[in-house]
Amino acid sequence: MAPDRRPAQGRVLDPDPRAFPWTRRVARHVLRRREGRSEQLRLFLPGLDRQRRRVAAVGFGDVHPRGLDRERVGTSSLLQFDGSVRRNPGVRPASTSGVIPAPSGTKFLAASAPEVAVVIPCLDEAETIGICVEKAARALIAAGIAGEIIVADNGSTDGSREIAAALGARVVPVAARGYGHALAGGFAAARAPFVIMGDADDSYDFLEIPRFVAELRAGADLVQGCRLPSGGGRIERGAMPFLHRWVGNPFFSTLARLWFRAPIHDVYCGLRGFRRERIATLGLRQTGMVFAIEMVLRAARARHAIREVPITLHKDGRTAHRGHLRTFRDGWRTLRFFVAERFRAA
């Protein structure tokens, strides 16, 4: 029998970065109470002293919980607790001021002047969106990065929006369907000069965000993640389809290097960071999966400073539905776009 990973009363959460029992609890409560009478989600926070145990209630609609500022409910900011929160050995302090990050499962609230915006496109990702938001929050807090988390929702109907909002992400509805449309909507809503984008399926580890931010601070315009071993990355067994790993991705990445002199080995990687004002000058127009390819090729052609960061690709955390990428359809669209851009560049 697998050990019970739920935290005991009065103890901090398991520091294992891939174990998020409270995220699952958030998801269950949101889905149960979406059509309930009170439409109110209560999160019991572990790690508080016995006499100071509290309940944080996150309200939806016109329901505003006691003890929370009405104007801040449903927005991104960072809840700060006093010394009653025990130090979690798995998380470093948020800053040199000695503020201890709240335990996992509490609501993340963004900085008033964020340096980094984490943008996550979402379409019916209730199984994994909570884990992604929580990892992004942990990464920002642990590295002392002033940030915000934006979920660009493309019309979810499974509770994804409520889960993300309950964990502190700012949910931006994007009516026009498509991966590119969703990302563009999230970028437009971002207030930070640096943007980190990543998928909502938990295949990318958002705990790696600080490495991308470090490259941006060092002067890079675009920081591309690399999952392929040829660029120093790592792929878990079963995390990437055979054709993607050994045929499509290496082929198109080679074309990007030969035709556009893009210094990358994984043109399809969706975990990346960039300077918002620099990307805004590229005139990106693609609305589907090719949007990510367009960003890399046009940045390379514009001679932007491009860096590559090796990352690990994990298995897709979804079980309810398969991913949105279609091998042959999107592969054909990518090839056509490469050829069109090649002649356009000439």
Coordinates of C-alpha atoms in Angstrom, one line a residue:
M1 CA 0.0 0.0 0.0
A2 CA 1.3 3.4 -0.9
P3 CA 2.0 5.7 2.1
D4 CA -0.5 8.4 2.9
R5 CA 1.1 11.6 1.8
R6 CA -1.4 13.9 3.4
P7 CA 0.1 16.3 6.0
A8 CA -0.7 15.6 9.6
Q9 CA -2.4 18.3 11.6
G10 CA -0.1 21.1 12.4
R11 CA 2.7 19.9 10.1
V12 CA 4.0 21.5 6.9
L13 CA 3.5 19.9 3.5
D14 CA 5.8 17.3 2.0
P15 CA 8.6 19.3 0.4
D16 CA 8.7 17.0 -2.6
P17 CA 8.1 19.4 -5.5
R18 CA 6.0 16.9 -7.5
A19 CA 3.7 16.1 -4.6
F20 CA 0.8 18.5 -4.2
P21 CA -2.0 17.0 -2.2
W22 CA -3.5 20.4 -1.4
T23 CA -3.8 21.3 -5.0
R24 CA -5.9 18.1 -5.5
R25 CA -8.0 19.1 -2.5
V26 CA -8.5 22.6 -4.0
A27 CA -9.7 21.0 -7.3
R28 CA -12.1 18.6 -5.5
H29 CA -13.7 21.4 -3.4
V30 CA -14.0 23.8 -6.4
L31 CA -15.6 21.2 -8.6
R32 CA -18.0 20.2 -5.8
R33 CA -19.0 23.7 -4.9
R34 CA -19.2 25.3 -8.3
E35 CA -23.0 24.9 -8.3
G36 CA -23.4 24.8 -4.5
R37 CA -25.4 27.1 -2.4
S38 CA -22.5 29.2 -0.9
E39 CA -20.0 28.9 -3.9
Q40 CA -17.3 29.3 -1.3
L41 CA -14.0 27.4 -1.1
R42 CA -12.3 26.8 2.3
L43 CA -8.7 25.9 2.5
F44 CA -7.5 24.6 5.8
L45 CA -3.9 25.7 6.2
P46 CA -1.5 23.2 7.9
G47 CA 1.6 24.4 9.7
L48 CA -0.2 26.8 12.0
D49 CA 0.1 26.6 15.8
R50 CA -2.8 24.8 17.4
Q51 CA -4.3 27.9 19.0
R52 CA -3.7 30.0 15.9
R53 CA -5.1 27.6 13.3
R54 CA -7.1 29.6 10.7
V55 CA -9.4 29.0 7.8
A56 CA -8.8 31.0 4.6
A57 CA -12.0 31.3 2.6
V58 CA -11.8 32.2 -1.1
G59 CA -15.0 33.7 -2.3
F60 CA -16.6 33.7 -5.7
G61 CA -19.1 36.1 -7.1
D62 CA -20.5 38.4 -4.4
V63 CA -19.5 36.1 -1.6
H64 CA -16.5 37.8 0.2
P65 CA -15.0 35.8 3.1
R66 CA -14.4 37.4 6.4
G67 CA -10.9 38.7 7.0
L68 CA -10.0 39.3 3.3
D69 CA -10.1 42.6 1.5
R70 CA -13.1 42.7 -0.8
E71 CA -11.1 44.4 -3.5
R72 CA -8.3 41.8 -3.5
V73 CA -10.4 38.6 -3.6
G74 CA -9.9 36.9 -6.9
T75 CA -6.8 38.9 -7.9
S76 CA -3.2 37.9 -7.7
S77 CA -1.2 38.9 -4.6
L78 CA 0.9 37.1 -1.9
L79 CA -0.6 36.3 1.4
Q80 CA 1.9 37.0 4.1
F81 CA 1.7 35.2 7.5
D82 CA 3.3 36.0 10.8
G83 CA 5.7 33.8 12.7
S84 CA 3.0 31.2 13.4
V85 CA 3.8 29.6 10.1
R86 CA 6.5 27.0 10.6
R87 CA 9.5 27.1 8.2
N88 CA 9.3 24.5 5.5
P89 CA 12.7 23.0 4.9
G90 CA 11.9 22.4 1.3
V91 CA 11.4 26.1 0.5
R92 CA 13.8 29.0 0.9
P93 CA 12.6 32.4 2.3
A94 CA 10.9 34.6 -0.2
S95 CA 13.4 37.4 0.4
T96 CA 16.2 38.6 2.7
S97 CA 13.5 40.3 4.8
G98 CA 12.8 37.0 6.4
V99 CA 9.3 36.5 5.1
I100 CA 8.5 32.8 5.1
P101 CA 6.4 31.5 2.1
A102 CA 3.0 30.3 3.1
P103 CA 2.5 26.6 3.0
S104 CA 1.4 24.9 -0.2
G105 CA -2.4 25.3 -0.7
T106 CA -2.6 28.9 0.3
K107 CA -3.5 31.6 -2.2
F108 CA -0.7 33.3 -4.1
L109 CA -1.0 37.0 -4.6
A110 CA 1.2 38.9 -7.0
A111 CA 3.5 41.8 -6.5
S112 CA 2.1 45.2 -7.2
A113 CA 5.0 45.9 -9.6
P114 CA 6.0 42.4 -11.0
E115 CA 9.2 41.7 -12.7
V116 CA 8.1 38.4 -14.2
A117 CA 4.7 37.3 -15.5
V118 CA 4.1 33.6 -15.8
V119 CA 1.5 33.0 -18.6
I120 CA -0.2 29.6 -18.8
P121 CA -2.7 28.9 -21.7
C122 CA -5.5 26.7 -20.6
L123 CA -8.4 24.8 -22.1
D124 CA -10.1 22.3 -19.8
E125 CA -7.1 21.4 -17.7
A126 CA -8.7 20.9 -14.3
E127 CA -6.5 17.9 -13.6
T128 CA -3.2 19.8 -13.8
I129 CA -3.7 23.5 -13.9
G130 CA -3.6 23.7 -10.1
I131 CA -0.3 21.9 -9.9
C132 CA 1.2 24.2 -12.5
V133 CA 0.0 27.4 -10.8
E134 CA 1.3 26.1 -7.4
K135 CA 4.7 25.2 -8.9
A136 CA 5.0 28.6 -10.5
A137 CA 4.1 30.3 -7.2
R138 CA 6.7 28.2 -5.3
A139 CA 9.4 29.1 -7.8
L140 CA 8.7 32.8 -7.7
I141 CA 8.6 32.9 -3.9
A142 CA 11.7 30.7 -3.3
A143 CA 13.8 32.8 -5.7
G144 CA 12.5 36.1 -4.3
I145 CA 11.1 37.1 -7.7
A146 CA 8.4 39.7 -7.8
G147 CA 5.9 38.1 -10.1
E148 CA 2.3 37.4 -11.3
I149 CA 0.7 34.3 -12.6
I150 CA -1.8 34.6 -15.5
V151 CA -4.0 31.8 -16.8
A152 CA -5.2 32.6 -20.3
D153 CA -8.4 30.6 -20.4
N154 CA -9.7 29.6 -23.8
G155 CA -13.2 28.7 -22.8
S156 CA -12.8 26.0 -20.1
T157 CA -16.0 24.4 -18.8
D158 CA -14.5 21.8 -16.4
G159 CA -13.6 24.1 -13.5
S160 CA -10.1 25.1 -14.6
R161 CA -10.8 28.8 -14.1
E162 CA -12.1 28.4 -10.6
I163 CA -9.1 26.2 -9.6
A164 CA -6.6 28.7 -10.9
A165 CA -8.3 31.7 -9.3
A166 CA -8.6 29.9 -6.0
L167 CA -4.8 29.4 -6.0
G168 CA -4.1 33.1 -6.8
A169 CA -3.7 33.2 -10.6
R170 CA -5.2 36.0 -12.5
V171 CA -7.6 34.4 -15.0
V172 CA -7.9 36.2 -18.4
P173 CA -10.7 34.9 -20.6
V174 CA -9.7 34.7 -24.3
A175 CA -12.7 34.1 -26.5
A176 CA -10.9 33.4 -29.8
R177 CA -9.9 29.7 -29.8
G178 CA -6.4 28.6 -30.5
Y179 CA -3.0 28.2 -28.7
G180 CA -1.7 31.4 -30.3
H181 CA -4.8 33.4 -29.4
A182 CA -4.6 32.2 -25.8
L183 CA -1.0 33.1 -25.4
A184 CA -1.4 36.5 -27.1
G185 CA -4.3 37.3 -24.7
G186 CA -2.1 36.4 -21.8
F187 CA 0.8 38.5 -23.0
A188 CA -1.5 41.5 -23.5
A189 CA -2.6 41.2 -19.9
A190 CA 0.9 40.9 -18.5
R191 CA 2.3 43.9 -16.6
A192 CA 5.8 42.6 -16.2
P193 CA 8.8 43.3 -18.5
F194 CA 9.7 39.6 -18.5
V195 CA 7.3 36.9 -19.5
I196 CA 7.6 33.1 -18.9
M197 CA 5.2 30.9 -20.9
G198 CA 4.5 27.2 -20.3
D199 CA 1.8 24.6 -20.9
A200 CA -0.8 23.6 -18.3
D201 CA -0.4 19.8 -18.6
D202 CA 2.4 19.5 -15.9
S203 CA 4.9 18.2 -18.4
Y204 CA 7.1 21.3 -17.9
D205 CA 8.4 21.9 -14.4
F206 CA 7.7 25.5 -13.5
L207 CA 10.2 25.2 -10.6
E208 CA 12.8 25.8 -13.3
I209 CA 11.5 29.4 -13.9
P210 CA 14.4 31.1 -12.0
R211 CA 16.9 29.8 -14.5
F212 CA 15.0 31.5 -17.4
V213 CA 14.8 34.7 -15.4
A214 CA 18.5 34.7 -14.8
E215 CA 19.2 34.6 -18.5
L216 CA 16.7 37.4 -19.1
R217 CA 18.4 39.5 -16.5
A218 CA 21.7 38.8 -18.1
G219 CA 20.5 40.4 -21.4
A220 CA 18.8 37.7 -23.4
D221 CA 15.7 38.7 -25.4
L222 CA 14.4 35.1 -25.8
V223 CA 15.3 32.1 -23.6
Q224 CA 14.2 28.8 -25.1
G225 CA 13.9 25.6 -23.1
C226 CA 15.5 22.5 -24.5
R227 CA 14.1 19.0 -23.8
L228 CA 16.3 17.1 -26.3
P229 CA 19.6 15.5 -25.2
S230 CA 21.3 17.1 -28.2
G231 CA 20.9 20.5 -26.3
G232 CA 21.5 19.1 -22.8
G233 CA 17.9 18.4 -22.0
R234 CA 16.3 15.2 -20.6
I235 CA 13.1 13.4 -21.5
E236 CA 11.4 11.0 -19.1
R237 CA 10.4 7.7 -20.5
G238 CA 7.1 8.0 -22.3
A239 CA 7.0 11.8 -22.0
M240 CA 7.4 12.5 -25.8
P241 CA 6.0 10.5 -28.7
F242 CA 8.5 8.6 -30.8
L243 CA 7.9 10.6 -34.0
H244 CA 8.2 13.9 -32.1
R245 CA 11.4 13.0 -30.4
W246 CA 13.3 11.3 -33.2
V247 CA 11.8 12.8 -36.4
G248 CA 9.7 16.0 -36.2
N249 CA 11.5 18.0 -33.5
P250 CA 15.1 17.2 -34.6
F251 CA 14.2 17.9 -38.2
F252 CA 12.5 21.3 -37.7
S253 CA 15.2 22.3 -35.1
T254 CA 17.8 21.6 -37.7
L255 CA 16.0 23.7 -40.3
A256 CA 15.7 26.5 -37.7
R257 CA 19.5 26.4 -37.3
L258 CA 20.3 26.1 -41.0
W259 CA 17.7 28.5 -42.5
F260 CA 17.4 31.1 -39.8
R261 CA 20.6 30.6 -37.7
A262 CA 18.6 30.1 -34.6
P263 CA 21.0 28.8 -31.9
I264 CA 18.6 26.2 -30.5
H265 CA 18.1 22.4 -30.5
D266 CA 14.4 22.2 -29.6
V267 CA 12.2 24.6 -31.6
Y268 CA 9.0 23.2 -30.3
C269 CA 9.7 23.6 -26.6
G270 CA 6.8 25.5 -25.0
L271 CA 8.6 26.5 -21.8
R272 CA 10.4 29.8 -22.6
G273 CA 10.9 33.3 -21.5
F274 CA 11.3 36.6 -23.3
R275 CA 11.3 40.4 -23.0
R276 CA 7.8 41.5 -23.7
E277 CA 8.6 44.7 -25.5
R278 CA 11.0 42.9 -27.9
I279 CA 8.6 40.1 -28.8
A280 CA 5.9 42.8 -29.4
T281 CA 8.0 44.1 -32.4
L282 CA 7.9 40.8 -34.3
G283 CA 4.3 41.0 -35.6
L284 CA 3.3 37.5 -34.6
R285 CA 0.1 36.4 -36.4
Q286 CA -0.2 32.6 -36.0
T287 CA -3.2 31.5 -33.9
G288 CA -2.5 27.8 -33.5
M289 CA 0.4 25.6 -32.4
V290 CA 2.6 27.2 -35.0
F291 CA 2.6 30.4 -32.9
A292 CA 5.5 29.1 -30.8
I293 CA 7.5 28.3 -34.0
E294 CA 6.8 31.7 -35.4
M295 CA 8.2 33.4 -32.3
V296 CA 11.5 31.6 -32.5
L297 CA 12.0 32.0 -36.3
R298 CA 11.2 35.7 -36.3
A299 CA 13.3 36.4 -33.2
A300 CA 16.2 34.7 -34.9
R301 CA 15.7 36.6 -38.1
A302 CA 15.5 39.9 -36.2
R303 CA 18.8 39.0 -34.6
H304 CA 17.5 39.0 -31.1
A305 CA 19.7 37.6 -28.3
I306 CA 18.6 34.0 -28.0
R307 CA 19.7 31.7 -25.2
E308 CA 18.9 28.0 -24.6
V309 CA 18.3 26.4 -21.2
P310 CA 18.3 22.6 -20.8
I311 CA 15.2 21.3 -19.0
T312 CA 13.5 18.0 -18.2
L313 CA 10.3 17.0 -19.9
H314 CA 7.9 15.0 -17.6
K315 CA 5.0 12.8 -18.6
D316 CA 1.8 14.6 -19.3
G317 CA -0.2 14.7 -16.1
R318 CA -3.6 14.5 -17.8
T319 CA -5.8 11.4 -18.0
A320 CA -9.2 12.9 -18.9
H321 CA -8.2 13.9 -22.5
R322 CA -5.2 13.8 -24.8
G323 CA -3.1 16.8 -25.6
H324 CA -4.1 19.4 -28.1
L325 CA -1.1 18.8 -30.5
R326 CA -1.8 16.7 -33.5
T327 CA 1.3 15.1 -35.0
F328 CA 0.5 15.1 -38.7
R329 CA -1.8 18.1 -38.9
D330 CA 0.5 20.4 -36.9
G331 CA 3.6 18.9 -38.5
W332 CA 2.3 19.8 -42.0
R333 CA 1.4 23.3 -40.8
T334 CA 4.8 23.7 -39.4
L335 CA 6.5 22.6 -42.6
R336 CA 4.4 25.0 -44.7
F337 CA 5.2 27.8 -42.3
F338 CA 9.0 27.1 -42.4
V339 CA 8.9 27.3 -46.2
A340 CA 6.8 30.5 -46.2
E341 CA 9.1 32.2 -43.7
R342 CA 12.2 31.0 -45.6
F343 CA 11.1 32.7 -48.8
R344 CA 9.8 35.7 -46.9
A345 CA 13.2 36.1 -45.3
A346 CA 14.9 35.9 -48.6

